[in-house]
Structure formats: C-alpha cells, structure tokens
Tab-separated table of C-alpha atoms in Angstrom:
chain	number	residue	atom	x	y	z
A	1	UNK	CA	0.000	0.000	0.000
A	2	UNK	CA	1.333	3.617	-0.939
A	3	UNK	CA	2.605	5.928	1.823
A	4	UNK	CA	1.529	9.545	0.451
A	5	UNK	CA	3.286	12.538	2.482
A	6	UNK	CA	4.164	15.937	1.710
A	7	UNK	CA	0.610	17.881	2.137
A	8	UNK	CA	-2.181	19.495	4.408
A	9	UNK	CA	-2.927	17.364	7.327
A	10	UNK	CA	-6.603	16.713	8.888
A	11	UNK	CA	-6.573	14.372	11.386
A	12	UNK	CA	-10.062	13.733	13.086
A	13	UNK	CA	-9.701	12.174	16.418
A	14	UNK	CA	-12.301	10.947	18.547
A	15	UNK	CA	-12.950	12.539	22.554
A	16	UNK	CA	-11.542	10.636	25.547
A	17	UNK	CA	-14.703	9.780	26.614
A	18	UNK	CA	-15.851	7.964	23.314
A	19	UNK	CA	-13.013	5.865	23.710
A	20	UNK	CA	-13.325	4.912	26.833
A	21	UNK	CA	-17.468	4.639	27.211
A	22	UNK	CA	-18.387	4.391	23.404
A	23	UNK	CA	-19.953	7.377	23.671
A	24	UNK	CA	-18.638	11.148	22.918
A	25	UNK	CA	-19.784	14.149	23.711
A	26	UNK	CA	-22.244	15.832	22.420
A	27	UNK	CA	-21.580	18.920	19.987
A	28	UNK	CA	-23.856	21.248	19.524
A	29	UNK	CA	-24.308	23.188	16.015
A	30	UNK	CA	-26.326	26.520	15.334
A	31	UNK	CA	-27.124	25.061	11.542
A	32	UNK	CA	-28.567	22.177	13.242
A	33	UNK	CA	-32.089	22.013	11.121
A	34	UNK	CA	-32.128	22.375	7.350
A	35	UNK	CA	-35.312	23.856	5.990
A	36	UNK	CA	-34.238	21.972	3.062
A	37	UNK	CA	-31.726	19.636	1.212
A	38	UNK	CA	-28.929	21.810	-0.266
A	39	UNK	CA	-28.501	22.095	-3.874
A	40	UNK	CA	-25.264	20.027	-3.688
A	41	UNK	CA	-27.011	17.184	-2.432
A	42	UNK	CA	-30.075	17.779	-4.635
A	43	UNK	CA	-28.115	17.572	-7.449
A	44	UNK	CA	-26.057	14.506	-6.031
A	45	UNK	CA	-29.884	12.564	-5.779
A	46	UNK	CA	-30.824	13.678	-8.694
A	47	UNK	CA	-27.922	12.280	-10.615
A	48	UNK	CA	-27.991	9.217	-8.914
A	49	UNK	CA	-31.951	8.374	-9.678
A	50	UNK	CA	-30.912	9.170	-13.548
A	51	UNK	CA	-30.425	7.049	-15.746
A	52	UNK	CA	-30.100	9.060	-18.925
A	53	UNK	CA	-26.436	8.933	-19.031
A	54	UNK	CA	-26.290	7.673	-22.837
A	55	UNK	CA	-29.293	8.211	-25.415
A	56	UNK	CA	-29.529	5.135	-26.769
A	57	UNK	CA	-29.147	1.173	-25.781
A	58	UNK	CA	-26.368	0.692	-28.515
A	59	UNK	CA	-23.814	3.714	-28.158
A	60	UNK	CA	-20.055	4.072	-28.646
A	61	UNK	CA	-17.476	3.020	-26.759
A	62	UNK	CA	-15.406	6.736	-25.863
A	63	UNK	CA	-11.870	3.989	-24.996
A	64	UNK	CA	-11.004	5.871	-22.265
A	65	UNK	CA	-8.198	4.126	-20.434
A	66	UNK	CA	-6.490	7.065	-18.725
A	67	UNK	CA	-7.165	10.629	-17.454
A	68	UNK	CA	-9.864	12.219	-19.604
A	69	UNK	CA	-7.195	13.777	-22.200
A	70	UNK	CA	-5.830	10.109	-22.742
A	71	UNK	CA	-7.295	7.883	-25.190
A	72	UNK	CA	-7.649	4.129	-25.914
A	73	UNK	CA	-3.715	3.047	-27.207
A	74	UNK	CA	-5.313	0.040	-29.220
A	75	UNK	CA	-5.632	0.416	-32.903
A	76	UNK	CA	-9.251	0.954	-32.792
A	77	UNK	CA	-10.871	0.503	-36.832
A	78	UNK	CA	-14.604	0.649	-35.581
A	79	UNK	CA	-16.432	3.042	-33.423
A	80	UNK	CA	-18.403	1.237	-31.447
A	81	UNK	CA	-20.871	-1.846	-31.727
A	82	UNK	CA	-22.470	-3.858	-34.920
A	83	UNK	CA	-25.366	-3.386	-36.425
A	84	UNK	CA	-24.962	-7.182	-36.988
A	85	UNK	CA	-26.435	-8.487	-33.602
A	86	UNK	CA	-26.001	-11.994	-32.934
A	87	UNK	CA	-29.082	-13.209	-30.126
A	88	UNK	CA	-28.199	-15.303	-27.118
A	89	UNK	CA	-31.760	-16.109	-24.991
A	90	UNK	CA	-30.329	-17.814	-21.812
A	91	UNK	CA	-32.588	-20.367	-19.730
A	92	UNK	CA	-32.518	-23.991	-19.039
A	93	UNK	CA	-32.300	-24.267	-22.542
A	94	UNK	CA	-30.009	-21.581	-24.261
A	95	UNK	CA	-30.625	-20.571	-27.887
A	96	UNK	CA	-27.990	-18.799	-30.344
A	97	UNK	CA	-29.565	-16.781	-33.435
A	98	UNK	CA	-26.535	-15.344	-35.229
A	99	UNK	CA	-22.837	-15.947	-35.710
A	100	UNK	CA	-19.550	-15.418	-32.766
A	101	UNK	CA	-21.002	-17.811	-30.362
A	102	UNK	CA	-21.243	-21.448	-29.206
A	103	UNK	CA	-23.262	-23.387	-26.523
A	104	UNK	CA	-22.395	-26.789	-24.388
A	105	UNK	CA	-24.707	-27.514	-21.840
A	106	UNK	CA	-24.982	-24.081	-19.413
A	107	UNK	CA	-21.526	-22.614	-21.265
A	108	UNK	CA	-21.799	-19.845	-23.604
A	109	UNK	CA	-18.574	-19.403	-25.834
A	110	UNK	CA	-18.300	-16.195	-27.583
A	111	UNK	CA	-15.658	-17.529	-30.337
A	112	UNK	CA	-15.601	-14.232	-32.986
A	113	UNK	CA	-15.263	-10.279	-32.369
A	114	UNK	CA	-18.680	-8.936	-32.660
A	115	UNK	CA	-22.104	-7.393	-30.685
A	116	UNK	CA	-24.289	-9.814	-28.891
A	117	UNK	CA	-27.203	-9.141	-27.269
A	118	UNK	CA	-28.312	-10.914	-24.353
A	119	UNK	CA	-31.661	-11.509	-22.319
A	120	UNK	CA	-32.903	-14.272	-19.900
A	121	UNK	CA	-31.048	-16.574	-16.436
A	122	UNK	CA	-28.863	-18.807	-16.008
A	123	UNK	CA	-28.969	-20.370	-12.871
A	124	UNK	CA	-25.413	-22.238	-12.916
A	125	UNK	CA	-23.344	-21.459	-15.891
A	126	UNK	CA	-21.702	-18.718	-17.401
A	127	UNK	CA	-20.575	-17.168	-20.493
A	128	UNK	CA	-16.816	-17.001	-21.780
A	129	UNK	CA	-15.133	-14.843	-24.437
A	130	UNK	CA	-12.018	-16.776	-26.111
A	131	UNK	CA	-11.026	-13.745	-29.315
A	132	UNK	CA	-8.589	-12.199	-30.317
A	133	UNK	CA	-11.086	-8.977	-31.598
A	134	UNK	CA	-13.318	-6.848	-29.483
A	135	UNK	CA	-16.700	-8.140	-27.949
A	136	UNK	CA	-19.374	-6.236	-27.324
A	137	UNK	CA	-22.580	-7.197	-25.110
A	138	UNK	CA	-25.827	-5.883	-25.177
A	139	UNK	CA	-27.446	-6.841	-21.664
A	140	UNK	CA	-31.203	-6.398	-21.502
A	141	UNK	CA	-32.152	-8.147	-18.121
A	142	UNK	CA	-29.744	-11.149	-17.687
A	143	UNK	CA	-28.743	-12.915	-14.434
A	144	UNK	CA	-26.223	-15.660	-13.890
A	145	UNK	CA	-24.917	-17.087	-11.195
A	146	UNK	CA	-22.155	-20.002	-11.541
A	147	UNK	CA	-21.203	-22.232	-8.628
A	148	UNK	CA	-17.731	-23.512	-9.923
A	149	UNK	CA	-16.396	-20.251	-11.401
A	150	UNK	CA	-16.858	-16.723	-12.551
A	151	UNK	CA	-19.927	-15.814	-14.256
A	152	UNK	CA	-18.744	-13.947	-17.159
A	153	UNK	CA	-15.110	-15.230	-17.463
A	154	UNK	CA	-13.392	-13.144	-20.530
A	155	UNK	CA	-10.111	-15.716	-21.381
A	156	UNK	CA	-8.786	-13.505	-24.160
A	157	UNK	CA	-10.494	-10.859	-25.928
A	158	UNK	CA	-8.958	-7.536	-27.464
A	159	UNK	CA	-11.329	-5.348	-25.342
A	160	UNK	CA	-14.820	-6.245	-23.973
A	161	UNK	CA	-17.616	-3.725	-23.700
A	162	UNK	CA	-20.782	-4.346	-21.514
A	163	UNK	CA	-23.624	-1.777	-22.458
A	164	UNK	CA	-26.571	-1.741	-20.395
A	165	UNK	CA	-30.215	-2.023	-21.645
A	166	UNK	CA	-32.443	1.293	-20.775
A	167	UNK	CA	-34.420	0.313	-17.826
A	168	UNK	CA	-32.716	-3.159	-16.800
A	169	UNK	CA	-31.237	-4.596	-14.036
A	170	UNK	CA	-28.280	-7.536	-14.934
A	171	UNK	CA	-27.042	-9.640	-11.957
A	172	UNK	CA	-23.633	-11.616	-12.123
A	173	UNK	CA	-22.905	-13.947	-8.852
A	174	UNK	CA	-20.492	-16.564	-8.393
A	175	UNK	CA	-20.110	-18.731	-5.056
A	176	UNK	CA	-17.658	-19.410	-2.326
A	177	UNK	CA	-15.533	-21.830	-4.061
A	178	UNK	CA	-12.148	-21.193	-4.208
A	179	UNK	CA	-11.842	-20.868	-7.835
A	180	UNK	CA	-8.794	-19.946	-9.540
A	181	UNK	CA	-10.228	-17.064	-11.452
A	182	UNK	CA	-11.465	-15.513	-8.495
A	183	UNK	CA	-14.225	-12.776	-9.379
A	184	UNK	CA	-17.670	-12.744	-10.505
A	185	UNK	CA	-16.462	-11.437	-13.345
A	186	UNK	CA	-13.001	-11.900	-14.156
A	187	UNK	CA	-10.996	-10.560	-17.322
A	188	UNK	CA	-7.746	-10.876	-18.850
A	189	UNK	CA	-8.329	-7.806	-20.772
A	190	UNK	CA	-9.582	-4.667	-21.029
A	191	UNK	CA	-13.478	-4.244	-19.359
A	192	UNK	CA	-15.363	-1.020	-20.402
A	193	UNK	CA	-19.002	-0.700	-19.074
A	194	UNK	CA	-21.306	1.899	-19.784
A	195	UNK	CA	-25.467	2.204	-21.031
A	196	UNK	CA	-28.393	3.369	-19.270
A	197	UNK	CA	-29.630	0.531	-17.303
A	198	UNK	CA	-27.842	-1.230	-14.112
A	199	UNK	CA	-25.524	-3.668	-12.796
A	200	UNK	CA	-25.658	-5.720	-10.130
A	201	UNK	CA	-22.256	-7.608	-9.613
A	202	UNK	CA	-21.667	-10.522	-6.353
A	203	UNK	CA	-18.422	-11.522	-6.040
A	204	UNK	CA	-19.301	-14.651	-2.985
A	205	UNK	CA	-16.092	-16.404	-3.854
A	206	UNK	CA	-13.342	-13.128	-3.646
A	207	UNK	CA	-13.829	-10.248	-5.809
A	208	UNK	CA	-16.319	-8.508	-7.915
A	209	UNK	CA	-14.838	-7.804	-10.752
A	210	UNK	CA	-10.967	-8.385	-11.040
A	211	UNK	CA	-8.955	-7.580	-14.560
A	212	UNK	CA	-5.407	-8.326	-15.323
A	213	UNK	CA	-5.847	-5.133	-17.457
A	214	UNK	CA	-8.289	-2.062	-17.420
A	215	UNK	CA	-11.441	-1.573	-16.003
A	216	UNK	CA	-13.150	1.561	-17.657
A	217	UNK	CA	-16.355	2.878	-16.061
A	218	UNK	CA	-18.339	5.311	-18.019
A	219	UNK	CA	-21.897	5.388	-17.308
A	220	UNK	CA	-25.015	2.963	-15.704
A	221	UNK	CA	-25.986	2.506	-12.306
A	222	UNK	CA	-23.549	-0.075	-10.864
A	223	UNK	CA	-23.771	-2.114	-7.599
A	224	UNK	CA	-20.574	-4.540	-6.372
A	225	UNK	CA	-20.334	-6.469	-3.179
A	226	UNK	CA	-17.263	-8.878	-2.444
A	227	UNK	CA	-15.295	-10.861	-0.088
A	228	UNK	CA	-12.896	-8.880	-0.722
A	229	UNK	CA	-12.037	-6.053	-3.420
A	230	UNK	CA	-14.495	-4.746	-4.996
A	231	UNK	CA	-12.919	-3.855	-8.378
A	232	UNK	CA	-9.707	-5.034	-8.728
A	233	UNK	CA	-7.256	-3.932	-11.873
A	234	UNK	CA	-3.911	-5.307	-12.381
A	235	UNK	CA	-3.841	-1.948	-14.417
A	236	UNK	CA	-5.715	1.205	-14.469
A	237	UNK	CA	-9.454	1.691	-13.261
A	238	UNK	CA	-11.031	4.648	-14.722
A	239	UNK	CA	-14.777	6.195	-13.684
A	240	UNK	CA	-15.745	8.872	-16.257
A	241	UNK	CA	-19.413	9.089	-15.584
A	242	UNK	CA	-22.188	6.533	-13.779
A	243	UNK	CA	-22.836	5.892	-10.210
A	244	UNK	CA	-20.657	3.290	-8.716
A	245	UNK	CA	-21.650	1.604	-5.519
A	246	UNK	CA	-19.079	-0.805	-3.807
A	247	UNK	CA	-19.542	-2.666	-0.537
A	248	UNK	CA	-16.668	-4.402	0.017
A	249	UNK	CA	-14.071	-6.809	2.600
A	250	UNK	CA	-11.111	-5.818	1.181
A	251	UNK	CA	-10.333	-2.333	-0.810
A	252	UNK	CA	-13.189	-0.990	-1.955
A	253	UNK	CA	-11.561	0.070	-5.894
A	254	UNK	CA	-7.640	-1.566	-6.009
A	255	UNK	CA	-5.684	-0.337	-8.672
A	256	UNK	CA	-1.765	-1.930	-9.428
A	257	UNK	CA	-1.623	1.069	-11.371
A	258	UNK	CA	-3.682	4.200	-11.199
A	259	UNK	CA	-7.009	4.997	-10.045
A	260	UNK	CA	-8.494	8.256	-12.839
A	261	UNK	CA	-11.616	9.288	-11.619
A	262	UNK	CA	-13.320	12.057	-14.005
A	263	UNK	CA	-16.982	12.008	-13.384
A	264	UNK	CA	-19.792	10.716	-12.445
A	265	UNK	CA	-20.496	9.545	-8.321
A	266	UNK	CA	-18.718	6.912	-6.920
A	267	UNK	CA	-19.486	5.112	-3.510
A	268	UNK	CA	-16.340	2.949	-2.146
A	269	UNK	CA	-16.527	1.372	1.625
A	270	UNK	CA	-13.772	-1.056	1.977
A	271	UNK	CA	-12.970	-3.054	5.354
A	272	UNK	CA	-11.009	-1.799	8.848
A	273	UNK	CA	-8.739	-4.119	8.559
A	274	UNK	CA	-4.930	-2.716	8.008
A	275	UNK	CA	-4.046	-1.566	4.924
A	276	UNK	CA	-8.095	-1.779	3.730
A	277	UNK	CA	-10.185	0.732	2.558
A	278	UNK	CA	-12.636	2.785	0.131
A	279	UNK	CA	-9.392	3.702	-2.394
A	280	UNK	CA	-6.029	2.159	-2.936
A	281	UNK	CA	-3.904	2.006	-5.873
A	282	UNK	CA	0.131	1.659	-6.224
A	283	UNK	CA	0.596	4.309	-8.368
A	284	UNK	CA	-1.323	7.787	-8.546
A	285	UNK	CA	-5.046	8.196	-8.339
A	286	UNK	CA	-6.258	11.244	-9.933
A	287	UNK	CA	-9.757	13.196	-9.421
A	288	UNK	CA	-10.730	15.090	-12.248
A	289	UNK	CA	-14.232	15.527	-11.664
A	290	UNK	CA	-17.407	13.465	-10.152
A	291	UNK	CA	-18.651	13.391	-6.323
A	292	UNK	CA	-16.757	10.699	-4.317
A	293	UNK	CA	-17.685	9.272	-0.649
A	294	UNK	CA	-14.732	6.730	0.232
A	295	UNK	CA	-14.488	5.064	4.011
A	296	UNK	CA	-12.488	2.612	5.105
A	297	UNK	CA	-9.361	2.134	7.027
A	298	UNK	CA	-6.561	3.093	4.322
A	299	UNK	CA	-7.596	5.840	1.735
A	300	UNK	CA	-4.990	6.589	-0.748
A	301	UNK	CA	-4.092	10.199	-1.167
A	302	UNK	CA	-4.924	11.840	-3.910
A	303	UNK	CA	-2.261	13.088	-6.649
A	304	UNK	CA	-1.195	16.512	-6.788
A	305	UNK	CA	-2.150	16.400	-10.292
A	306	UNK	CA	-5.729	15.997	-9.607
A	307	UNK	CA	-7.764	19.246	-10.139
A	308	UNK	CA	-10.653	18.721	-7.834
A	309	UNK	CA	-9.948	18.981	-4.369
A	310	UNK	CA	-10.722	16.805	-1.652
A	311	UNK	CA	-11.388	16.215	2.106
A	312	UNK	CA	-9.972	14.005	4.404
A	313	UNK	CA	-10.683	12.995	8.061
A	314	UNK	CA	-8.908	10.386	9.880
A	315	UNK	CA	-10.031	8.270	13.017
A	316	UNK	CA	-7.852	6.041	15.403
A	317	UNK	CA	-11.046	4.150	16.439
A	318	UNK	CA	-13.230	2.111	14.355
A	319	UNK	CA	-17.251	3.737	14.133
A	320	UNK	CA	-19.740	1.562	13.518
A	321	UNK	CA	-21.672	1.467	10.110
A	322	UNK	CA	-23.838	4.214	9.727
A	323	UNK	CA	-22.703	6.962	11.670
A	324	UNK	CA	-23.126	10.447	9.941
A	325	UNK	CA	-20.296	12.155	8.472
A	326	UNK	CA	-22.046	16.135	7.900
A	327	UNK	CA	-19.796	18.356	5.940
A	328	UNK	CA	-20.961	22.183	6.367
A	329	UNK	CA	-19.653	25.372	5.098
A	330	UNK	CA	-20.916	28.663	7.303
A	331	UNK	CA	-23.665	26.319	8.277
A	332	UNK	CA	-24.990	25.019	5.108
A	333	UNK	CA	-24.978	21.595	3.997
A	334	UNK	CA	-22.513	20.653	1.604
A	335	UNK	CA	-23.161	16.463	2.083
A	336	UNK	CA	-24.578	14.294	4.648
A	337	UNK	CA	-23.675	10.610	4.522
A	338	UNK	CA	-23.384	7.620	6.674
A	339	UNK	CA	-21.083	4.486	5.586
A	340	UNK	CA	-22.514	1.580	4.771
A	341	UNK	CA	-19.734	-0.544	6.659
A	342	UNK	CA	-17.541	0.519	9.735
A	343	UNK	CA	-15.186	2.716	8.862
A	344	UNK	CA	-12.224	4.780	10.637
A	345	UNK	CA	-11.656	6.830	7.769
A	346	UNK	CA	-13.206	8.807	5.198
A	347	UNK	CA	-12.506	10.942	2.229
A	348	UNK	CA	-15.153	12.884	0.264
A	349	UNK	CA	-14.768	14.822	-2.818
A	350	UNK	CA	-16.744	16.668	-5.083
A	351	UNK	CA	-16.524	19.794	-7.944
A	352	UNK	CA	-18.265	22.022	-4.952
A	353	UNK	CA	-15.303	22.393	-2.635
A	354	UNK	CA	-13.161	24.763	-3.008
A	355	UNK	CA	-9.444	24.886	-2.603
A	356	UNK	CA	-8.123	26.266	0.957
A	357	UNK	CA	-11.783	26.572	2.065
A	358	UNK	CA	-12.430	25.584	5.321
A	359	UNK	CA	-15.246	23.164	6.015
A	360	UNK	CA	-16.994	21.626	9.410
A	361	UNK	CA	-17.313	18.268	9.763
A	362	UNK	CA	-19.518	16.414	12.337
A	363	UNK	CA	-19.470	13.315	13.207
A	364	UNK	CA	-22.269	11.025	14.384
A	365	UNK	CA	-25.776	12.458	14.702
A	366	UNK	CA	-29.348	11.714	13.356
A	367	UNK	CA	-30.834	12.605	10.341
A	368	UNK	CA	-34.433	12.624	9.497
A	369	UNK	CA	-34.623	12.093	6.129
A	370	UNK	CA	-34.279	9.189	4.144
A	371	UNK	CA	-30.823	7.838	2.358
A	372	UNK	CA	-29.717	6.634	-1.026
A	373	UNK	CA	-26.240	4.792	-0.900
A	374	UNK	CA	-25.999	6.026	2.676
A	375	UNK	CA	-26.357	9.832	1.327
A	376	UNK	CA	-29.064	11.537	3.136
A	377	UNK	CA	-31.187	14.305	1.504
A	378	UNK	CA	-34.780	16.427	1.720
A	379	UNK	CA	-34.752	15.742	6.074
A	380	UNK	CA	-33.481	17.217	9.206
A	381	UNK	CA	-30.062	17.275	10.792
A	382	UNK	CA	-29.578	16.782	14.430
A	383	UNK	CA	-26.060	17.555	15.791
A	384	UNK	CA	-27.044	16.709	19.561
A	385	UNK	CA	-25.995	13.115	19.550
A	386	UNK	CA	-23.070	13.835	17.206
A	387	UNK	CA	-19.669	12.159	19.333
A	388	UNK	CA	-17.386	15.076	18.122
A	389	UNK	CA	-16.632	18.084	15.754
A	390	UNK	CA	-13.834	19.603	13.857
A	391	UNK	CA	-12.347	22.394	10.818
A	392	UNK	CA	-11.175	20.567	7.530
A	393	UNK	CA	-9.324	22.321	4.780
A	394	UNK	CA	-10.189	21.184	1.049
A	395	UNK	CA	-6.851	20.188	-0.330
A	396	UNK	CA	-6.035	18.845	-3.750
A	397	UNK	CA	-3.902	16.083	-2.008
A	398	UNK	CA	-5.277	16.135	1.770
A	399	UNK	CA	-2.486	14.614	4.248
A	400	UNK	CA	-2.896	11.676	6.262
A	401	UNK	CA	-4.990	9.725	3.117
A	402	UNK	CA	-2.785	6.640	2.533
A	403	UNK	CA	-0.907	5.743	5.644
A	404	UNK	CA	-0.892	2.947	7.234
A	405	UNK	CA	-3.291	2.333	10.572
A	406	UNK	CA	-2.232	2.878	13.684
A	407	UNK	CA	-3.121	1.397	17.183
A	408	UNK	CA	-6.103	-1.318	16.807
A	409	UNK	CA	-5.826	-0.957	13.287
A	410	UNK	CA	-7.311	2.417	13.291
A	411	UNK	CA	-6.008	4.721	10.631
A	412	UNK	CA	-4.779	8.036	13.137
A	413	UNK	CA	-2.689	8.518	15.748
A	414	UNK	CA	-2.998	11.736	17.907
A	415	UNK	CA	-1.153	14.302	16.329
A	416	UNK	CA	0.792	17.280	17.828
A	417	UNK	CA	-1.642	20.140	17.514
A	418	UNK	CA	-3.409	19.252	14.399
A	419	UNK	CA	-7.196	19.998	14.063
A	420	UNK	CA	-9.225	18.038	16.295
A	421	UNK	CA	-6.537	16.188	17.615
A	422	UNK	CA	-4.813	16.146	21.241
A	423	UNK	CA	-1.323	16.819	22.250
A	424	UNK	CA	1.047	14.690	22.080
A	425	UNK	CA	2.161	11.601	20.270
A	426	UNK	CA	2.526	11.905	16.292
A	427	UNK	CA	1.713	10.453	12.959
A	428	UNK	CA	2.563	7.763	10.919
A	429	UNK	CA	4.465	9.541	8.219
C-alpha cells in the first residue's frame, strides 16, 4: 500500500470519553435544522436516480483508459458496436440466433469479435469470451450465477464492452468456491461498461470484478459487493461518468496502477482491517471531476495532479456502520452521509469544494430524512448526539490519506496540535 506525504494534514480524532465509554460528547451546532436539502445534495440525488447517461441502448465506446485527455492506445478501426447483432436467450435451454457464439450444456462461448445481445437466467453457468477482436454485449435483463467459477469469465479478448439495456437490471454472482479465477467477473483484458440501465455484480467467492488489465467505467448505475475487493485492476481503473456503488471486505476500488476518476459519483466502503479501505492504488489516483464518498481504514491520497480537491478525516477508532459524516460550510450543507460498513476513515470529494476553504465536519448524529447509498437528503439534521466536531481544509492532495493504521488498526494517531486532535504523540508519516 502507498505511503503519500508531503501535504495538508486533517486528522479527526475521537474525545476521551468515546473511547473509553463508546460514547462522545455531544456537539452542539447553530445550523442544526435544514429547511431543506442543499442544492449540492439535490443535485447529487438527482444524478444518482438518472439514468439518462447515454441516449440510446447501442452507443459508442469513448476507450477511455487514462485521465480524460488520454485515449484508448489500441488500434481501434470501428467506433463502437455492430449493427450485426447476434441473439443469445439464456434459460434452461439456451438458444444462439446469429454468428460469434457457441453453446455446451450451461456454457456460452463467444468464439468471434462482434455485438451480442443478451436476455434471460442462467442459474449455474456462465458465459466465456475466447477472441482475439473486441466483444461487445448488449445486456437487456440477464442474471447468472455459476457455482464452480466466474460468471462472465473473458479468457482472451482484445477489449470487452458491456452496455446496459435502458431500464434493466443484470445480476452476475459466483459462489464461495475457491476458484482460480477468483471474481464474478473476471478478465484478462480490457473491461469497459457503460449504457443506461444497471448492474448488479456478487463476487461470494473473492472479488467482484478483477482484470489483469483495465477496467473503464463510463456510465449505468452499478452495484458490487465482495469478499474482498471490490474492483480489482492489475492496471488502471477509470470512472468517467455513472454511479458506482461498492460494498466491500477488502479495498473498496484496487488499482496496481492508477485509479483516474473524471466524473460521475462513486461510492467505495472497503474493510477496517490494516491496509483496507474505500481507495487504494500503487501508483497515482487522480480526481478530475465526479462526487466521491470513500471510508475505510486506508484511503490513498490523492495526486497533486488531480484538479478537484478533496477532504480528508482520519479516526484512530473504528465507528460503527452508519454513523453520519455532515460536511458544512458557514452552516450550510454541503453532504450528509453515513457508511454503509464501519469505517475509521473517510474521504469525500466533489466539484463544490473549493481549494483552501475551510469546512466543518460532524461526526455522528441523526438525520431525518431518508438515504440513497448512505447519502441523506430532503430531512433534518440533528447535531445533539453527534460524538465530536472539527475544521477541515479542502486540499487537492489532503495529508494523512494513505498511511498505514495505527493502534487497533485504526487509521490516526494523535497528532501534535493538528485539528481536532490532542497533544502529544505523532503520525505515521
């Protein structure tokens, strides 16, 4: 795991009394009651219940691989999908109309570079990709769930390309059986996935999805759970647009390389175990753009040569899942959200913070309203309960993001003077 130094520090520790009673004190807050979600969060909602990130079911691919000014390396000669579709209906009896692809027993083998559309379950099988051109896949309301393996497995392929159908919901699961090819869907190339409709991705045995090269992200409504990582690249993993939402026992999003996010929102709660958490990635991640809630125990740091800026606060004790994190700036609501997994850490980002700006963040609390990904909106917030305040400065690179955790795995250590820490002691560096 990367050590990041060299910039602003925001450590947020915990009272005394919390750690010795499990309960802090309470903090009091004149901006207490919001007549009103902000227009941050609004717009946050809003985005997220969209799903009119692409205008049609069959759009091109944009090959992003890197930052947003990089493009795909591969000699690319088409722009995007067929308009010769090849029709796999899955069930207990799957049927091929077209060319590219092959069936024995619950195994569908995509042998030819093409567009296939998809519809229909498959309780215990899976599909596999085995060419040397690009795949694309159409996915209009498919589920699969294999028991011995991953449920789309992609053995060699130039680049695959999921699009999702308008208006559907496709499920991959695979099960706790110590498979080789450990992911629900695991690729030895690169995995773009964008369209209107949603993903719903179980990774029972390790991962979610794991790629020994990219994994590109640029629209849909995406949901991962895992054992352990979420998404897991042996290369880059790139979010231009969509709402990703990862639950996960290991890292959240685990990059060898980088980590480019440029749009869209992403959710990322990894585990509290040393060296987890919502981010990681051994070389730089860069924020470009989007909204980003990331909690955890380890957070990498964000690059200097990102251009949004970021805030980080840092714990030494684990908090149980869902209490509040409540960003404010002069008392107005900037985001209210509440991890979906114990967390010591967190890191938030968005295009609404502003460089050297300093923010308050609360910690714990009630809020009346309801959630979406943990992100609370149109209710009431109640600082009374909350265990503990403090001052945050938006930072392109916040300190502290990135270490490694300290006493009982937590991710702080007091540091000398720093904002809402105690005297004393020091910091990992």
């Amino acid at each position: 795991k990367k050590i990041v130094s060299l910039v602003i520090v925001l450590t947020l520790l915990l009272t005394l009394s919390a750690c010795s009673t499990g309960s802090g004190q309470a903090v009091t807050n004149d901006a207490s009651t919001d007549d009103a979600t902000s227009s941050v969060v609004a717009t946050i909602v809003s985005e997220i219940n969209a799903s009119t990130q692409t205008s049609a079911v069959v759009a091109s691919s944009s090959d992003t691989v890197s930052v947003a000014s990089d493009s795909d390396s591969e000699d690319d000669s088409s722009s995007g999908p067929s308009d010769v579709v090849t029709a796999i209906v899955l069930g207990d009896t799957i049927t091929v109309d077209g060319a590219g692809a092959e069936v024995n027993g619950n195994v569908v083998t995509i042998t030819a570079a093409g567009t296939y559309s998809v519809t229909g379950v498959l309780s215990n099988g899976y599909i596999d990709v085995n060419t040397s051109g690009k795949v694309y896949f159409l996915l209009n309301g498919v589920t699969i769930t294999n028991n011995s393996g991953p449920a789309l497995m992609i053995t060699d392929a130039k680049k695959v390309t999921i699009i999702l159908g308008t208006g559907t919901t496709n499920t991959f699961s695979d099960a706790a059986n110590n498979n080789e090819n450990d992911a629900a869907i695991f690729t030895n190339d690169t995995l773009v996935i964008e369209g209107d409709g949603a993903l719903v991705v179980n990774g029972n045995n390790v991962e979610g999805i794991s790629s020994d090269d990219d994994i590109i992200i640029n629209s849909g409504t995406i949901s991962v759970s895992a054992v352990d990582d979420g998404l897991n690249a042996h290369d880059d993993i790139t979010v231009n647009g969509g709402t990703l939402y990862v639950v996960a026992g290991g890292d959240g999003i685990d990059s060898n390389g980088t980590i480019n996010i440029n749009g869209g929102i992403v959710f990322s709660y990894g585990s509290t175990a040393g060296g987890d958490g919502g981010l990681d990635s051994m070389g730089e991640m860069i924020i470009t753009g989007g909204t980003i809630f990331a909690a955890g125990n380890t957070i990498g740091a964000p690059s200097t040569n990102s251009t949004q800026y970021s805030l980080y606060a840092s714990s030494g004790l684990t908090l149980d899942a869902g209490t509040i994190i409540r960003i404010e700036l002069d008392g107005v609501e900037i985001a209210t959200f509440a991890p979906t997994r114990s967390y010591q850490n967190v890191l938030f980002s968005s295009p609404n913070l502003t460089d050297g700006t300093t923010y308050q963040i609360y910690v714990g609390g009630s809020y009346s309203g309801t959630s979406v990904n943990g992100l609370y909106s149109g209710g009431t917030y109640d600082a009374s309960s909350a265990l503990t305040s403090l001052t945050a400065v938006a930072a392109a690179s916040p300190s502290g993001a990135g270490m490694f955790g300290g006493p009982g795995g937590g991710g702080g250590m007091p540091g000398g003077g720093q904002p809402g820490g105690m005297p004393g002691g020091g910091q990992h560096p």
